[in-house]
Short mmCIF file of C-alpha atoms in Angstrom, two decimals:
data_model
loop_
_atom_site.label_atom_id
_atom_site.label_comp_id
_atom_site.label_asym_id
_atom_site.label_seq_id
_atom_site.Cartn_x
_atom_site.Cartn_y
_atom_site.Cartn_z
CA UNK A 1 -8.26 8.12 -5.21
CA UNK A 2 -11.87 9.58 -4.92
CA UNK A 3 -13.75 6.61 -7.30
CA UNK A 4 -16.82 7.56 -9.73
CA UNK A 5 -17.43 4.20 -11.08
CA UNK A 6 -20.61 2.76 -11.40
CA UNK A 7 -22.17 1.44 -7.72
CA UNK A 8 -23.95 -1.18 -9.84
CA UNK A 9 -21.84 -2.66 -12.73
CA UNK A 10 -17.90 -2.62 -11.63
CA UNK A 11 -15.49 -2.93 -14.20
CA UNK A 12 -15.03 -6.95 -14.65
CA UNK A 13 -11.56 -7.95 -13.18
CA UNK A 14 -10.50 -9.15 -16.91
CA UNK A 15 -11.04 -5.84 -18.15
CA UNK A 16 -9.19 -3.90 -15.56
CA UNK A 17 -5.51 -1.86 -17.10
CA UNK A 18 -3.14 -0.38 -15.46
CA UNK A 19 -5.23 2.90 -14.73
CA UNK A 20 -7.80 1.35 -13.06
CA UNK A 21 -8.54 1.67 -9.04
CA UNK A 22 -7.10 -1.78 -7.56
CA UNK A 23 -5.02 -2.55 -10.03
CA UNK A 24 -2.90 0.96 -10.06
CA UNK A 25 -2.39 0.02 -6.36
CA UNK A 26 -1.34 -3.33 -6.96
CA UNK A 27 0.99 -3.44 -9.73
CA UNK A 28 2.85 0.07 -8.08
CA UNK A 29 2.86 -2.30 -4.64
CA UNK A 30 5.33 -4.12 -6.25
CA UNK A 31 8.68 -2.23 -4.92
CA UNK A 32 11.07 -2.20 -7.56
CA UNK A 33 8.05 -0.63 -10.25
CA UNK A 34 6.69 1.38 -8.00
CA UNK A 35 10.96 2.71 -7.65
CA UNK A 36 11.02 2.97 -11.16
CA UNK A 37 8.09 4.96 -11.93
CA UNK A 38 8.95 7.11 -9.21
CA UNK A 39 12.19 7.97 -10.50
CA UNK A 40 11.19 8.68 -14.46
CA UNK A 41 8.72 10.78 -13.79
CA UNK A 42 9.94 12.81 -10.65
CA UNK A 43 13.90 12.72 -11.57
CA UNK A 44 15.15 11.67 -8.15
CA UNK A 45 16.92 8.22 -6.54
CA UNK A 46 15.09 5.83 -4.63
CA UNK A 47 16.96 3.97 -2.34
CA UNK A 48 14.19 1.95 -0.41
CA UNK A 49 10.33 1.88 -0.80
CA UNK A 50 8.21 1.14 2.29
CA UNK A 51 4.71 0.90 2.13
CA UNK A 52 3.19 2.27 5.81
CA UNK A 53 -0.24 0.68 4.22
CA UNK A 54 -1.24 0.96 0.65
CA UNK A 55 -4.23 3.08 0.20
CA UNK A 56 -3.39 4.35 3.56
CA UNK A 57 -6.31 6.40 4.99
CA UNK A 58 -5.06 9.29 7.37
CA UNK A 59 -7.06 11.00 9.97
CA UNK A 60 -5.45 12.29 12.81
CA UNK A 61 -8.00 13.52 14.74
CA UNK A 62 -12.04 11.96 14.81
CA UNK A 63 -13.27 15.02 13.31
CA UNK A 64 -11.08 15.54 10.10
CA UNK A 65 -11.91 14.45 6.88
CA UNK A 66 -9.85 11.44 6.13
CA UNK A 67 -7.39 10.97 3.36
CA UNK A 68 -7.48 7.63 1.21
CA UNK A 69 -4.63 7.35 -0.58
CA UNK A 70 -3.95 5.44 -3.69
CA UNK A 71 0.35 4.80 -2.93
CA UNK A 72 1.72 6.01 -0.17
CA UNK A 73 5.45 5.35 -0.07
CA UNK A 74 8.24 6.40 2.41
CA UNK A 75 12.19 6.32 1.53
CA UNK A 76 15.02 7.01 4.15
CA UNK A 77 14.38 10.96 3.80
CA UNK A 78 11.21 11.35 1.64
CA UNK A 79 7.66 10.49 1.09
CA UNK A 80 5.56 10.01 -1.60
CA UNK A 81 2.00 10.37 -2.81
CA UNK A 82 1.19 8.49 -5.57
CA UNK A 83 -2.63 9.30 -7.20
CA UNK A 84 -4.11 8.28 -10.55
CA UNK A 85 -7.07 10.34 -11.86
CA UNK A 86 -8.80 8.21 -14.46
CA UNK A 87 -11.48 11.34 -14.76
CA UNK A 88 -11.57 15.67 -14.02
CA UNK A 89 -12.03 16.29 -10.48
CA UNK A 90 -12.74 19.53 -8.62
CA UNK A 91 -10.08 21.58 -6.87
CA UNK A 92 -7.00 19.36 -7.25
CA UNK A 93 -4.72 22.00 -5.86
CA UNK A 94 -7.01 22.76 -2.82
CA UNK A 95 -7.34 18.56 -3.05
CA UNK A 96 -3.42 18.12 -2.76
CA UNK A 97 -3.11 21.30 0.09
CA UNK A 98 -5.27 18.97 2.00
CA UNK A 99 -3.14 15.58 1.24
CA UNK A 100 -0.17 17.60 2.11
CA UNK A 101 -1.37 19.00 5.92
CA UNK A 102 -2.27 15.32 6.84
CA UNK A 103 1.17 13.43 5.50
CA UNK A 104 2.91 16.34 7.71
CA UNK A 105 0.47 15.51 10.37
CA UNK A 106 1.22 11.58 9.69
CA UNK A 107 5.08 11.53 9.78
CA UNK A 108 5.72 14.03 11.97
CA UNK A 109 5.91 12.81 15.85
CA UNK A 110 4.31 14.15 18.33
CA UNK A 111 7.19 16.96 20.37
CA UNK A 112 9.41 15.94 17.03
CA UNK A 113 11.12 19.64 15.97
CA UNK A 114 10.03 20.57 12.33
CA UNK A 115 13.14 19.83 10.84
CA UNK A 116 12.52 16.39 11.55
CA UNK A 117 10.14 16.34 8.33
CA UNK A 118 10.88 14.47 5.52
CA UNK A 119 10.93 15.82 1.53
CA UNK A 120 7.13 15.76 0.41
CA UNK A 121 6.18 14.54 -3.42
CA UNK A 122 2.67 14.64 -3.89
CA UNK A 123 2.30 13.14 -7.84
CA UNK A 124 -0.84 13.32 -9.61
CA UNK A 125 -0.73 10.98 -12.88
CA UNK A 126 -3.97 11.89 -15.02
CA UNK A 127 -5.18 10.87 -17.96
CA UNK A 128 -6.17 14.21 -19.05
CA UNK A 129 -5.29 18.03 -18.76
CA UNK A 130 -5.93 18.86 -15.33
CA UNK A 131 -5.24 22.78 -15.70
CA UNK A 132 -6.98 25.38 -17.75
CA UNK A 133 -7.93 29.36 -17.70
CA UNK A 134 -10.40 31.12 -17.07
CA UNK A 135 -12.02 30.50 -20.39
CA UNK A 136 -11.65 26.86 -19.85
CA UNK A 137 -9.02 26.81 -22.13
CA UNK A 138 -6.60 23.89 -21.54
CA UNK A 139 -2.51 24.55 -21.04
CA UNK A 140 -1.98 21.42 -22.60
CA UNK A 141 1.24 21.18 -20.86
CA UNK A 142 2.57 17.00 -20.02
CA UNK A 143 3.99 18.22 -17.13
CA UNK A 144 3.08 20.73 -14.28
CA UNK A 145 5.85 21.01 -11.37
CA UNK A 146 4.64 23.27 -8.36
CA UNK A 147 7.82 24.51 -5.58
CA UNK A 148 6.23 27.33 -2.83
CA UNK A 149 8.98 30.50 -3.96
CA UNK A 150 8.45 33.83 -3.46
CA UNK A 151 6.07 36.33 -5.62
CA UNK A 152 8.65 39.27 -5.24
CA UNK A 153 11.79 37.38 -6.03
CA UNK A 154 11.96 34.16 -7.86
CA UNK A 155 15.22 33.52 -6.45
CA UNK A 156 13.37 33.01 -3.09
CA UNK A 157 12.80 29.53 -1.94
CA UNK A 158 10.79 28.43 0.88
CA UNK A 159 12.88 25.67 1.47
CA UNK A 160 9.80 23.56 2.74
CA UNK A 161 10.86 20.78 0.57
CA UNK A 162 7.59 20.06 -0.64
CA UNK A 163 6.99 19.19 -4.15
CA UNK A 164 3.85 19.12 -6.43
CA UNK A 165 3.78 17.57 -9.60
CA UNK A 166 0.92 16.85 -12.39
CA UNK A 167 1.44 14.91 -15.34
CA UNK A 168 -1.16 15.20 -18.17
CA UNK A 169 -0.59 11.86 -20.00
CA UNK A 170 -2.94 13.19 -22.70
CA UNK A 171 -0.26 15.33 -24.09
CA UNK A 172 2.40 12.50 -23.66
CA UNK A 173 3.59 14.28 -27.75
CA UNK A 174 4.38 17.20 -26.18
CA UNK A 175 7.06 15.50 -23.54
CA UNK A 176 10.50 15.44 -24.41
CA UNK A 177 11.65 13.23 -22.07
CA UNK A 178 11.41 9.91 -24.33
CA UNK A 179 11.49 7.92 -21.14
CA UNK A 180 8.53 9.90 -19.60
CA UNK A 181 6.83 10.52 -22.91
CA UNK A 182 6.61 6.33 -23.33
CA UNK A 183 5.08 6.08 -20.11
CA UNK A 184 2.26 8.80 -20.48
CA UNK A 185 1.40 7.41 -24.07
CA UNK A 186 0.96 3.88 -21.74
CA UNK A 187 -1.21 5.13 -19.02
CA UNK A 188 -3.09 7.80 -21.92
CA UNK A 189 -3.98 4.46 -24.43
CA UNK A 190 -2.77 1.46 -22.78
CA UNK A 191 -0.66 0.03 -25.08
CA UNK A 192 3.33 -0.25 -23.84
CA UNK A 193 4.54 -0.13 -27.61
CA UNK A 194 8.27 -0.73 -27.39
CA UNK A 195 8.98 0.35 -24.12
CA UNK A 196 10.54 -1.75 -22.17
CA UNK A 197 9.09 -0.92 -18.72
CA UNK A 198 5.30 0.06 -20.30
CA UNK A 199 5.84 -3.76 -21.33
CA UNK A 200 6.63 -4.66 -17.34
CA UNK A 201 3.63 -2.93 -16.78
CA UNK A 202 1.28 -4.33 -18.84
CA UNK A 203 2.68 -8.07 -18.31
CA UNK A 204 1.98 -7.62 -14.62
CA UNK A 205 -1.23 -6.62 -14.97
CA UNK A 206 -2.39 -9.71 -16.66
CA UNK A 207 -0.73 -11.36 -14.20
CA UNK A 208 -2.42 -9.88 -11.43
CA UNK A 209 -5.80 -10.34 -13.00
CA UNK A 210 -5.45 -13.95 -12.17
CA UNK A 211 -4.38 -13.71 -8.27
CA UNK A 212 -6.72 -14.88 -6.40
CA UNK A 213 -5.91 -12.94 -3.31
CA UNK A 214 -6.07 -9.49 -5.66
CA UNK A 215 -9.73 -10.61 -6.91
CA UNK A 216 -11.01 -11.13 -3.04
CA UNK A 217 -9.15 -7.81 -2.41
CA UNK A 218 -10.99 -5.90 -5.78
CA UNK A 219 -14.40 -7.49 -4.98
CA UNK A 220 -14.51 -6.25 -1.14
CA UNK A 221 -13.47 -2.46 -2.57
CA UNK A 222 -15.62 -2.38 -4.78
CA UNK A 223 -18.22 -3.47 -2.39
CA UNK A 224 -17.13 -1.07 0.28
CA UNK A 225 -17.27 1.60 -2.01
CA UNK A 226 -20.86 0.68 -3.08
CA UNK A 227 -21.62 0.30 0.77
CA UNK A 228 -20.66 3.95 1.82
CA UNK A 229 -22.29 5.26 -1.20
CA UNK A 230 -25.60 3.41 -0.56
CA UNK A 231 -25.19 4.63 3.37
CA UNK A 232 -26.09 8.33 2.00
CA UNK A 233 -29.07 7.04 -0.10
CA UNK A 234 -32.94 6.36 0.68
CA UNK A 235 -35.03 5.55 -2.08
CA UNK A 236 -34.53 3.05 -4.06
CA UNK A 237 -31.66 1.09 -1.54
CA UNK A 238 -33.28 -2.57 -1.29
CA UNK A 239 -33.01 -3.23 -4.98
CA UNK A 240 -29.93 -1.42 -5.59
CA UNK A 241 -28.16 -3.78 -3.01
CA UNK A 242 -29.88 -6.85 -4.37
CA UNK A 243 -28.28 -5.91 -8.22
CA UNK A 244 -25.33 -5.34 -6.45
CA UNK A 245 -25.45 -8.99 -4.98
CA UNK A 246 -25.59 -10.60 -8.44
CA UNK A 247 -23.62 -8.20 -10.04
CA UNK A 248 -20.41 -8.76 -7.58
CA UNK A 249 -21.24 -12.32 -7.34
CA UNK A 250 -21.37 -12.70 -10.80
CA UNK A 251 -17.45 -11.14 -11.22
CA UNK A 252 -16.49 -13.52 -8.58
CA UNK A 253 -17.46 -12.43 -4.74
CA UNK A 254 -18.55 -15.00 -2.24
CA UNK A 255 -21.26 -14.85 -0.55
CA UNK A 256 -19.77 -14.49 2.69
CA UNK A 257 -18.01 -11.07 1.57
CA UNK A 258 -20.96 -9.81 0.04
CA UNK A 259 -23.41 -10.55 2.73
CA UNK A 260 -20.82 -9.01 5.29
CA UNK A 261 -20.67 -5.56 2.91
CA UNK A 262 -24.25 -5.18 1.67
CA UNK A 263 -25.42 -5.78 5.14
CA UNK A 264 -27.50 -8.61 4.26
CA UNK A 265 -27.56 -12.59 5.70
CA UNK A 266 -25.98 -15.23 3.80
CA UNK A 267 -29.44 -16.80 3.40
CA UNK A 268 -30.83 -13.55 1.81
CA UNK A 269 -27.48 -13.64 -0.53
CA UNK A 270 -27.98 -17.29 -1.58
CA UNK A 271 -31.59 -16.24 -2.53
CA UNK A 272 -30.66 -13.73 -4.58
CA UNK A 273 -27.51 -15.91 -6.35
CA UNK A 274 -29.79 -18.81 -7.02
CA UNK A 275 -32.13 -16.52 -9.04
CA UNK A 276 -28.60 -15.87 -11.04
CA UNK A 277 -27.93 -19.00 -11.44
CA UNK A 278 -31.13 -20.44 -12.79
CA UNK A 279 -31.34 -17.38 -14.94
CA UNK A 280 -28.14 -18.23 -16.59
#
């Protein structure tokens, strides 16, 4: 998932929901949801989940542009991609091309033959209509399922067993799949309603809100993620790290983490917390 939160005020871990970056990763780390999703919204049987690493970042070679996934899951003979899009990004198709040439280059061993490559599933879940034409008119379609066939005869499969699929959870209505449709209206409002697994879902997520090794493991993304963006900034650096300080120490960082991420000694941190402190 390629964040655009706020580098200053993260979303407090109480008000995190299903959708949001950690706690998407989390709750779908847990095999036997991350099965069941899998299976309502891409129609096919998962008989074991493996997680190679969760948010596993790919790069092959030193030059490439590395991958960071949000769930990356292998079965016996398939592999998934698993990405939530909170907000519109540029070029998902050109995005997903790219995901695609680096799980190939990730799975498949070096001499292996070709045939040796597993069924792909890249699955984008976003919370709103990621297509449109070119009048910027939306499709408005839940559901967008992409198979490599050919132009002249639509009879005419590739057979590269690779699979695209978008959902647009914003027009969960327009699904008529009521086990799909539940899900979408879920992930599009956050509220489970009657369904049983939206329900799972959401219980899990307050449940996770209070683990204490998920909180260390939110605070030091979020702080990474501040860290590389600060890396490509000048002006204006020194202060945003110091209202990053009391901002993550404030939702719960220690000091250690955040003097180890913002590049800073724990002395410098504690100076900075103790003006929180007092000021509160």
């Amino acid at each position: 998932m390629d964040t655009e939160k706020s580098i200053y005020h993260h979303k407090p871990i109480e008000e995190l929901t299903f959708t949001d970056d950690g706690m998407f990763q989390a709750v779908l780390h847990e095999p036997d949801i991350c099965a069941e999703l899998i299976e309502r919204l891409l129609h096919i049987k998962v008989h074991h989940v493996d997680y190679p690493e969760l948010e596993k970042q790919i790069a092959p070679y030193y030059t490439s542009k590395g991958v960071r996934l949000d769930v990356y899951v292998k079965d016996e003979d398939k592999i998934i991609d698993i990405e939530l899009q909170a907000h519109p990004k540029l070029a998902l198709g050109k995005r997903t091309r790219y995901y695609q040439s680096m799980i190939d280059m990730d799975s498949l061993m070096k001499g292996e033959n070709y045939t040796k490559l597993k069924d792909s599933y890249i699955l984008f879940i976003c919370k709103f209509d990621p297509f449109s034409d070119e009048q910027e008119r939306k499709y408005g379609l839940p559901c967008y399922t992409f198979r490599n066939i050919c132009q002249e005869n639509s009879a005419v499969n590739l057979n590269d067993n690779s699979v695209k699929v978008f959902y647009n959870a914003k027009a969960y209505k327009e699904e008529k799949d009521e086990r799909i449709q539940k899900l979408l209206h879920f992930i599009c409002t956050n509220e489970p309603g009657e369904d049983e697994f939206s329900n799972r879902l959401a219980r899990l997520v307050e449940k996770i809100k209070d683990d204490e090794k998920f909180k260390d493991t939110y605070n030091a993304m979020n702080l990474h993620d501040f860290d590389i963006q600060m890396a490509a900034k000048q002006e204006g650096e020194h202060d945003a790290r110091i209202e990053a300080a009391k901002s993550f120490y404030a939702n719960g960082a220690s000091i250690e983490l955040i003097a180890k991420s913002l590049n800073m000694t724990e002395e410098q941190v504690k100076e900075i917390v103790s003006e929180v402190v007092v000021a509160h």
